[in-house]
PDB file of C-alpha atoms and ligand atoms in Angstrom:
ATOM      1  CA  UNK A   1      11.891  -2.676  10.783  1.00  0.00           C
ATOM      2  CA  UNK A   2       9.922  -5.820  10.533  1.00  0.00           C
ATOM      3  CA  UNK A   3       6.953  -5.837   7.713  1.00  0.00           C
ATOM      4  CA  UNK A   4       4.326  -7.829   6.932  1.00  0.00           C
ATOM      5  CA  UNK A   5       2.987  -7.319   3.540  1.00  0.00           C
ATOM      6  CA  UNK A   6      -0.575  -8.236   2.520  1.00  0.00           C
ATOM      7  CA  UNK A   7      -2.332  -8.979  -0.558  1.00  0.00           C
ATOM      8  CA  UNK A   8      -4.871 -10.590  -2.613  1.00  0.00           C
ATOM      9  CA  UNK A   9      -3.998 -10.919  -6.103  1.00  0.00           C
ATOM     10  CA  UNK A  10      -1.090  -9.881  -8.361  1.00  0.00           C
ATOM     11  CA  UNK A  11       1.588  -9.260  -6.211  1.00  0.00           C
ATOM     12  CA  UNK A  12       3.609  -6.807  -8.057  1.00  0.00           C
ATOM     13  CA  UNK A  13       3.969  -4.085  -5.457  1.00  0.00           C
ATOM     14  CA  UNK A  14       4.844  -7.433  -3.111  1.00  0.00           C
ATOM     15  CA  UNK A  15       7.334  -7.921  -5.670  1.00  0.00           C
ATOM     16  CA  UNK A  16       8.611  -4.053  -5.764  1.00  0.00           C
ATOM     17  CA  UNK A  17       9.122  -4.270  -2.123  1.00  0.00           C
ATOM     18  CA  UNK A  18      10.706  -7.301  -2.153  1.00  0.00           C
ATOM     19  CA  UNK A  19      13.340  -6.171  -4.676  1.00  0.00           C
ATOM     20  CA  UNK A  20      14.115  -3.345  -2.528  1.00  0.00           C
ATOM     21  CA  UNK A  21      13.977  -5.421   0.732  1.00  0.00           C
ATOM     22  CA  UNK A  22      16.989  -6.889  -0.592  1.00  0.00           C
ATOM     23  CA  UNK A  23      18.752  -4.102  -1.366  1.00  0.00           C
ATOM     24  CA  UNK A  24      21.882  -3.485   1.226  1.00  0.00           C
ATOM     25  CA  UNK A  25      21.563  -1.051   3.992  1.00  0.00           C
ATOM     26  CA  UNK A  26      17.282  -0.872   3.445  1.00  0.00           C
ATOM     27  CA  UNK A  27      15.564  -0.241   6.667  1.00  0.00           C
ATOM     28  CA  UNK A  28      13.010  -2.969   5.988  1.00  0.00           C
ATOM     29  CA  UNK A  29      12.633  -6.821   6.664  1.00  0.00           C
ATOM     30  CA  UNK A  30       9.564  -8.890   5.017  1.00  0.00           C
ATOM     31  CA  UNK A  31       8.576 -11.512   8.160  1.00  0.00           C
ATOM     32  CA  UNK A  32       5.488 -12.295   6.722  1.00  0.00           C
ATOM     33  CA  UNK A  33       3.234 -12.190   3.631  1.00  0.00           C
ATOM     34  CA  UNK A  34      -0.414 -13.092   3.829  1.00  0.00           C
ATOM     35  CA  UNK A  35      -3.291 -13.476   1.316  1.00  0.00           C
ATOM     36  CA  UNK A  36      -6.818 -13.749   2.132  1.00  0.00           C
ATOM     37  CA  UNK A  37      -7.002 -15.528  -1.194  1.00  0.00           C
ATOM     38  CA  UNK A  38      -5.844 -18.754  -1.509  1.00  0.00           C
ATOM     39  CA  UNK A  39      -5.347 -18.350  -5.115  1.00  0.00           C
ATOM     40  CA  UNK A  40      -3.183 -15.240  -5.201  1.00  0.00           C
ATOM     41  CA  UNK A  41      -0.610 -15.115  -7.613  1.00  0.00           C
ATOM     42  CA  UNK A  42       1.136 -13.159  -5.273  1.00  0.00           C
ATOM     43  CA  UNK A  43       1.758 -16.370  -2.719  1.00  0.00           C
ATOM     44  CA  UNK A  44       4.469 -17.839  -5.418  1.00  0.00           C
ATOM     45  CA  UNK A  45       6.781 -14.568  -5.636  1.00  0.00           C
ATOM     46  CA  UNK A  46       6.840 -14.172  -2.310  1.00  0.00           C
ATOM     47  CA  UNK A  47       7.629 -18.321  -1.674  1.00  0.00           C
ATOM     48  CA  UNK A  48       9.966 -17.762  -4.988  1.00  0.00           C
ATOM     49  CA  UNK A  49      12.019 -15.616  -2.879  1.00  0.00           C
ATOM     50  CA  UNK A  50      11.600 -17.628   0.139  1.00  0.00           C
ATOM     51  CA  UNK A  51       9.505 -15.657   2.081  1.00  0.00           C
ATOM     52  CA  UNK A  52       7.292 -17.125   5.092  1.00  0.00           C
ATOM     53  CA  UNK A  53       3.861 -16.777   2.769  1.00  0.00           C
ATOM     54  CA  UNK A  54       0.540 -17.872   4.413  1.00  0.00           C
ATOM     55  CA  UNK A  55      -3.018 -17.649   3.591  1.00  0.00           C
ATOM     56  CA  UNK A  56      -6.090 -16.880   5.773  1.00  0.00           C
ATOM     57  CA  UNK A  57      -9.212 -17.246   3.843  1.00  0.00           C
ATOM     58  CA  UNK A  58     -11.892 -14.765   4.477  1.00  0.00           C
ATOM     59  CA  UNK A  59     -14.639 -17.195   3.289  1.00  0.00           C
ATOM     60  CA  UNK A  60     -13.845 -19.558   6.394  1.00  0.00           C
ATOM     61  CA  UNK A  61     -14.282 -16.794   8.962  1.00  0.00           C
ATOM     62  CA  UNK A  62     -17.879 -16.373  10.199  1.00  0.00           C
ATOM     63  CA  UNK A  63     -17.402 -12.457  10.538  1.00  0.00           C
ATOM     64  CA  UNK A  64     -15.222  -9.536   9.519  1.00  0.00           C
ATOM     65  CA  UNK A  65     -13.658  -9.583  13.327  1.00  0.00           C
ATOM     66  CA  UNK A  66     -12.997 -12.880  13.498  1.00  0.00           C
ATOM     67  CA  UNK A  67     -10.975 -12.762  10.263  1.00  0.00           C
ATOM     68  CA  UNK A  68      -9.345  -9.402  11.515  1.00  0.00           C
ATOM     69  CA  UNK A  69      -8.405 -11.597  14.966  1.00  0.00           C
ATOM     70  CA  UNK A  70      -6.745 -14.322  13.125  1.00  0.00           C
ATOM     71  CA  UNK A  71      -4.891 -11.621  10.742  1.00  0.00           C
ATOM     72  CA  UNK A  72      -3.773  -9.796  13.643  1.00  0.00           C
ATOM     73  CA  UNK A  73      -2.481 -12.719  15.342  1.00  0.00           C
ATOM     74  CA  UNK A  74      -0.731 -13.897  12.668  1.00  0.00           C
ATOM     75  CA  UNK A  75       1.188 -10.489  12.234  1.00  0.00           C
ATOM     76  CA  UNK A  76       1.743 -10.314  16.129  1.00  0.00           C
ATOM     77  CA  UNK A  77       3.527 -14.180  15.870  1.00  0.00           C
ATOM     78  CA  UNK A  78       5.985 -13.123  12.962  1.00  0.00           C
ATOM     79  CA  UNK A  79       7.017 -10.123  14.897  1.00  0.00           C
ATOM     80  CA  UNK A  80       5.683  -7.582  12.173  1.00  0.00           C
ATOM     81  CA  UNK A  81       5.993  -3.541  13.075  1.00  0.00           C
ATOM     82  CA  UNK A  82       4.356  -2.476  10.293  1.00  0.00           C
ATOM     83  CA  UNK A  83       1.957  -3.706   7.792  1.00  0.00           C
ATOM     84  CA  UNK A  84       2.197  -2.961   3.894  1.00  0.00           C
ATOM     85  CA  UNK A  85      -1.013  -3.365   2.334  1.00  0.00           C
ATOM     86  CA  UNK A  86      -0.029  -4.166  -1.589  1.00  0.00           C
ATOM     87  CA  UNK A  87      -3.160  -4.506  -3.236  1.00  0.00           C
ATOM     88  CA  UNK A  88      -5.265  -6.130  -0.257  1.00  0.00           C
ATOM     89  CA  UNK A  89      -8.747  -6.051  -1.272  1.00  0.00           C
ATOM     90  CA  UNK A  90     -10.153  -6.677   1.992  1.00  0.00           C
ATOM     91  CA  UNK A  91     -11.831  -3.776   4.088  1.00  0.00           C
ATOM     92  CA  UNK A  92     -10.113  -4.162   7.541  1.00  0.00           C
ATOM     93  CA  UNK A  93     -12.480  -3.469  11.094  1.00  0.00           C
ATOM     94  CA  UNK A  94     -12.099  -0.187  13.125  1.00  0.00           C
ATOM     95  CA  UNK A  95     -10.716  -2.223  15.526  1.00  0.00           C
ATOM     96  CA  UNK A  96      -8.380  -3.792  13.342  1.00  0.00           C
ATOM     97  CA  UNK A  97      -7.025  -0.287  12.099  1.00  0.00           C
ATOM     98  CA  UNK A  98      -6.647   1.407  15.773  1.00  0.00           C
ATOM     99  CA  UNK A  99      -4.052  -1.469  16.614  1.00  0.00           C
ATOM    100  CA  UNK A 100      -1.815  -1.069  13.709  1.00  0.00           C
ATOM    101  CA  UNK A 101      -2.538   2.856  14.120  1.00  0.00           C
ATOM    102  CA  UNK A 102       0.592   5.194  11.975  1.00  0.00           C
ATOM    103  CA  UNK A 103       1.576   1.240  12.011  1.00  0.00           C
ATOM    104  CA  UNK A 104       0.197   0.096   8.654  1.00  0.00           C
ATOM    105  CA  UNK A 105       0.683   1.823   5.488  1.00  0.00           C
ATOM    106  CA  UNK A 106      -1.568   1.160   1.738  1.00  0.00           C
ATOM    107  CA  UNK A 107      -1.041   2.104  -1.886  1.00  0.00           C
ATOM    108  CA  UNK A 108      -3.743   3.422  -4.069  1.00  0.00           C
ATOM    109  CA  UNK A 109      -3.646   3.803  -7.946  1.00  0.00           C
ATOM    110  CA  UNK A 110      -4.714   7.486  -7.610  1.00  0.00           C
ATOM    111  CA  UNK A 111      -3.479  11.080  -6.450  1.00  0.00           C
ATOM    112  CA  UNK A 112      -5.589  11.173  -3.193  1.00  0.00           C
ATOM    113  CA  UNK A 113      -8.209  12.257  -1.740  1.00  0.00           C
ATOM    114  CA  UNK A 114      -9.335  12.139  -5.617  1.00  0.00           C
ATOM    115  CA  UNK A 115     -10.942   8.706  -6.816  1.00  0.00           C
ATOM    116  CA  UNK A 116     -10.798   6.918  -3.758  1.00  0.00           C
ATOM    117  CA  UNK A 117     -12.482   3.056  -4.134  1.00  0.00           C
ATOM    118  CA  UNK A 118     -12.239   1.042  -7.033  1.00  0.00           C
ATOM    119  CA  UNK A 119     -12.224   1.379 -11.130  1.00  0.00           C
ATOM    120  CA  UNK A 120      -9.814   4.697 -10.671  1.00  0.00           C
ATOM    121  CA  UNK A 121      -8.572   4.417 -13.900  1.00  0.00           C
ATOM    122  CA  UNK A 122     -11.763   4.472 -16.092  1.00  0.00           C
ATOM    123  CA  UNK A 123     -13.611   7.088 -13.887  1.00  0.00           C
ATOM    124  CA  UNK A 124     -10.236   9.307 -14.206  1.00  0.00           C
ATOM    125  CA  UNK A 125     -10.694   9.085 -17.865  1.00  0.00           C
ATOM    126  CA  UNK A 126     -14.109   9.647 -17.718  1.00  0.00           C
ATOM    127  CA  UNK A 127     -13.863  12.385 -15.769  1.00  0.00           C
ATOM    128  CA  UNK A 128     -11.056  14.149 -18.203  1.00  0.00           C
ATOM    129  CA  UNK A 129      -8.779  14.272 -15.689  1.00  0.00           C
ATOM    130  CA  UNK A 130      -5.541  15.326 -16.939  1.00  0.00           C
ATOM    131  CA  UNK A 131      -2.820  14.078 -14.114  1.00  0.00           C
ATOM    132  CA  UNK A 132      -3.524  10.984 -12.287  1.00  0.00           C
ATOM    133  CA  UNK A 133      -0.856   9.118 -10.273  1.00  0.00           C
ATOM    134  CA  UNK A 134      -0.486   6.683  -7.286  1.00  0.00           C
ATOM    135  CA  UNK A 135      -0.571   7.689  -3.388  1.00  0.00           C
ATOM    136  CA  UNK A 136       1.748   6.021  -0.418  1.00  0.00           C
ATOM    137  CA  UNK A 137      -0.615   6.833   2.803  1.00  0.00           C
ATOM    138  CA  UNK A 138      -1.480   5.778   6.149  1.00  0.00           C
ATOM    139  CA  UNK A 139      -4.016   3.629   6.783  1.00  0.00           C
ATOM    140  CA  UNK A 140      -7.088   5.176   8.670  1.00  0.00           C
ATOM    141  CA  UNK A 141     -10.468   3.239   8.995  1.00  0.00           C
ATOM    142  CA  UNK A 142     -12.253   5.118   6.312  1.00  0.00           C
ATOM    143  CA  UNK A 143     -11.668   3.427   2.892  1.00  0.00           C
ATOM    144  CA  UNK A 144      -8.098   5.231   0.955  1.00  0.00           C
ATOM    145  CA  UNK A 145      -8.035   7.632   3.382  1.00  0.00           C
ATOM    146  CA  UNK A 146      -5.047   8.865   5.894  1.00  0.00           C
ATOM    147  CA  UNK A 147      -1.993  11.022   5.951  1.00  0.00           C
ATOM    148  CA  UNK A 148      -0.141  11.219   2.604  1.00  0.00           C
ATOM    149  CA  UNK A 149       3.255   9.684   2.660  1.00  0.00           C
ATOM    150  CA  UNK A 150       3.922   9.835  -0.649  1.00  0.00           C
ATOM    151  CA  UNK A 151       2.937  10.949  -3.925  1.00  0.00           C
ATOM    152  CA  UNK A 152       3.589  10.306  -7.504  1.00  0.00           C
ATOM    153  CA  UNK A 153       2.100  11.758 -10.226  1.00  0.00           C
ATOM    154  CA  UNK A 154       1.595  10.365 -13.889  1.00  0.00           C
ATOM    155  CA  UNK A 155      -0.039  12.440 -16.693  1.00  0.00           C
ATOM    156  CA  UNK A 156      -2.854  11.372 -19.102  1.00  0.00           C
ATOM    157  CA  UNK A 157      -2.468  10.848 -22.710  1.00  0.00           C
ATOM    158  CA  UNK A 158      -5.437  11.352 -24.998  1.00  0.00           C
ATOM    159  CA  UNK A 159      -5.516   8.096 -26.293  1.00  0.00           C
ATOM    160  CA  UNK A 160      -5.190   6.837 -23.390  1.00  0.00           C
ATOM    161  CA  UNK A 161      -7.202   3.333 -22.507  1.00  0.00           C
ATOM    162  CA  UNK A 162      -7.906   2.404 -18.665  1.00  0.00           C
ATOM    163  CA  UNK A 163      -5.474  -0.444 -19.653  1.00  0.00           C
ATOM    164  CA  UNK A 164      -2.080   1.693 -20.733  1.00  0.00           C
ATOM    165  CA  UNK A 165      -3.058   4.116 -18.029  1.00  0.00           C
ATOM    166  CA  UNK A 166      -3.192   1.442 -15.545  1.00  0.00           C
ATOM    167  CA  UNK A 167       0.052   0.336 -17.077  1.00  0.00           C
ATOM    168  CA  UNK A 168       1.848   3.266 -16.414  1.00  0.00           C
ATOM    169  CA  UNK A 169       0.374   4.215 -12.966  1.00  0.00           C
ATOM    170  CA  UNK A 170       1.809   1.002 -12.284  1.00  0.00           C
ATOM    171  CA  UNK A 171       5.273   1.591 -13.144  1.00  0.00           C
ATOM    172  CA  UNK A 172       4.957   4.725 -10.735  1.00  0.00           C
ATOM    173  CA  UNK A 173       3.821   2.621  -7.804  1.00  0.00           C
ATOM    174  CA  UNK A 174       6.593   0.161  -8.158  1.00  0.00           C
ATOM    175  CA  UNK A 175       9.137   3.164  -7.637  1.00  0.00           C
ATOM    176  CA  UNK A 176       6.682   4.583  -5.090  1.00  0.00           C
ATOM    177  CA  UNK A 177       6.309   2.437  -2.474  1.00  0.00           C
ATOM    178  CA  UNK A 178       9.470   1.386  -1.857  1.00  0.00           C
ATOM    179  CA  UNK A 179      10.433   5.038  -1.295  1.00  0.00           C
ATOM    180  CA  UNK A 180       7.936   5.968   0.658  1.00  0.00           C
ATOM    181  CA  UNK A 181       8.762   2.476   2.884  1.00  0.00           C
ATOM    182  CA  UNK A 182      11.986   3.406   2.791  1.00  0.00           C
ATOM    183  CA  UNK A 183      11.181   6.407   4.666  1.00  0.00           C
ATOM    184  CA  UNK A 184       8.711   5.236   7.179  1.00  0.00           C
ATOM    185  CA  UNK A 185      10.822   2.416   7.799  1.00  0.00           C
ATOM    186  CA  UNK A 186      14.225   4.883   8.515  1.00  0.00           C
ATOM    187  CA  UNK A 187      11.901   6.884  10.996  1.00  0.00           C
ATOM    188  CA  UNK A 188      12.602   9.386   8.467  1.00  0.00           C
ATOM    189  CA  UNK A 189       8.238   9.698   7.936  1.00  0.00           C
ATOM    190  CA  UNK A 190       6.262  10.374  10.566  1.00  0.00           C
ATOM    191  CA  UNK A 191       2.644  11.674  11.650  1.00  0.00           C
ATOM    192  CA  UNK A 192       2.128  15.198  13.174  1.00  0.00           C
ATOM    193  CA  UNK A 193      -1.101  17.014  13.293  1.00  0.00           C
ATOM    194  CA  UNK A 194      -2.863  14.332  10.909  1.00  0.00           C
ATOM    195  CA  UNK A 195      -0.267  15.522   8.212  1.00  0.00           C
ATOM    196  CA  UNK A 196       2.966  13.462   7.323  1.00  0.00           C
ATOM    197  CA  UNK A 197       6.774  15.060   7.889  1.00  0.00           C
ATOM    198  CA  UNK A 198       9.284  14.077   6.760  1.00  0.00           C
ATOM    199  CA  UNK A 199      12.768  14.344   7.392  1.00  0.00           C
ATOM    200  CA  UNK A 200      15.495  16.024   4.750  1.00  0.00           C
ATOM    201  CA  UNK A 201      18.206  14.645   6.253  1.00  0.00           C
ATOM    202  CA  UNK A 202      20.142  17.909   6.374  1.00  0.00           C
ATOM    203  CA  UNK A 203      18.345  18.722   9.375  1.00  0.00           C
ATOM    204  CA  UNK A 204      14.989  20.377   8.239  1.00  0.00           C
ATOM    205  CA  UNK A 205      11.795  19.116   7.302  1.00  0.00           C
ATOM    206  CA  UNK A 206       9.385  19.009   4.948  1.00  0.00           C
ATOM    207  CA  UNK A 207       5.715  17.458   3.875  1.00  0.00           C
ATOM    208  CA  UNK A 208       5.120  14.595   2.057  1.00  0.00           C
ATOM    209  CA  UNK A 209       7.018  13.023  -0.834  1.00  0.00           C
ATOM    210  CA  UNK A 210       6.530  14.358  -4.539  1.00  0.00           C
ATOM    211  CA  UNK A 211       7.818  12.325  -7.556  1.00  0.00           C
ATOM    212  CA  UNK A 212       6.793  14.901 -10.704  1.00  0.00           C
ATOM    213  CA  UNK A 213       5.517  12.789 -13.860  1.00  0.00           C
ATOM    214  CA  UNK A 214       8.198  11.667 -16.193  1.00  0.00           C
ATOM    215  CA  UNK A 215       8.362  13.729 -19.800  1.00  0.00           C
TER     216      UNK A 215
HETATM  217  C1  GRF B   1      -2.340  -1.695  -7.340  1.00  0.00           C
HETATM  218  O1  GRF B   1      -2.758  -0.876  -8.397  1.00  0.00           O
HETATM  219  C2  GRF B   1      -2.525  -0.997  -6.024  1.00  0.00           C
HETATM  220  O2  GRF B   1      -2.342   0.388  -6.079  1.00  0.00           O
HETATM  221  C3  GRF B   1      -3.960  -1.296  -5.689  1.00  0.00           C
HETATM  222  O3  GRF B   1      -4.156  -2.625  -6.113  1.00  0.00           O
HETATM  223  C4  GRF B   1      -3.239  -2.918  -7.160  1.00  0.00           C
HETATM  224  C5  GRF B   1      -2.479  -4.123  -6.722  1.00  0.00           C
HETATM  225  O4  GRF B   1      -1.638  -4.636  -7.737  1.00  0.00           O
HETATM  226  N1  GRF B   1      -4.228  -1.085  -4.283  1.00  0.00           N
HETATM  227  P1  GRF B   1      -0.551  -5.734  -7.375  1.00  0.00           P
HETATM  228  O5  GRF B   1      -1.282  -6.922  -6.742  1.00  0.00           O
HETATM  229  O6  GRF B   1       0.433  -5.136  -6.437  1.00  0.00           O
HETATM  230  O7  GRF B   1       0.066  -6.116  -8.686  1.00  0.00           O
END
């Protein structure tokens, strides 16, 4: 399947998938990575490993659907299936959304539907939240909201900052989303009745992926 992967910072779930883009037998190609930054530091992985990497910069589109239209062109010309939102910071238009419908996936630093939006990590401490994690979903046109692909969960220490926690959510995500890609990618991951199934491969299946917190 043909991705296109978009971001606006960072990179490093851009460079997670990458890694496992390369891997042989993976059901996933990268055909395009865009930034509506120009100043990502995710533009130089991706052109490190020689991925097509382009920027379209909000701030010279008049209006949110006229930077949607150019996105959404630019995905249609590479060919992409399905679009991987890796930290894209960008709130995308309804219209947007219903054309890349169970077509466009997202990651968010958080077990959802708790601590949707931004600052997750200081409001789960805040809130004395015990087990946080990182969510794999489908991308719906409220904000961090859609069916669950997958899930992984990461407990909280006590002396825990939003810093290490952010740290270690991290780690999570980088195993996360690959998986979960993987297994939309396969056709193994697919939406029925607003909830995600997924296939065992020994013939049955079952709801969405659960990675338990490491000891
Ligand atoms: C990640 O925490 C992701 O869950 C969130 O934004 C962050 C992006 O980090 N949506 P990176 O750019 O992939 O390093």
């Amino acid at each position: 399947m043909k991705i296109g992967i978009l971001i606006s910072g960072r990179g490093s779930n851009l460079k997670s998938l990458i890694a496992a883009c390369a891997e042989p037998g993976f059901p996933a190609e990268i055909v395009a990575v865009i930034s509506n930054r120009p100043e990502a530091a995710g533009l130089a992985i991706a052109r490190a490993a020689g991925l097509p990497a382009l920027v379209i910069d909000h701030k010279l589109y008049p209006d949110r659907e006229s930077f949607d239209a150019e996105l959404n062109r630019a995905l249609e010309a590479a060919g992409v299936e399905l679009v991987c939102n890796a930290g894209f910071m960008r709130i995308l238009s309804d219209g947007f959304v219903a054309r890349w419908h169970n077509r466009q996936i997202n990651i968010h630093p958080s077990l959802l539907p708790a601590f949707k939006g931004l600052h997750v990590h200081r409001r789960v401490l805040e809130e004395g939240v015990r087990i946080t994690g990182c969510t794999v979903h489908f991308v719906r046109p409220a904000m961090d909201e859609g069916p669950i692909i997958a899930q992984a969960a990461v407990a909280v220490k006590p002396d825990d900052t939003p810093e290490t926690l952010a740290a270690r959510v991290l780690e999570a995500e980088h195993r996360l989303y690959p998986a979960a890609l993987g297994l939309v990618a396969s056709g193994r991951a697919r939406v029925r009745g607003g909830i995600v199934e997924i296939d065992d491969m020994k013939g049955s299946r079952c709801g969405p992926m659960f990675v338990p917190a490491p000891d």
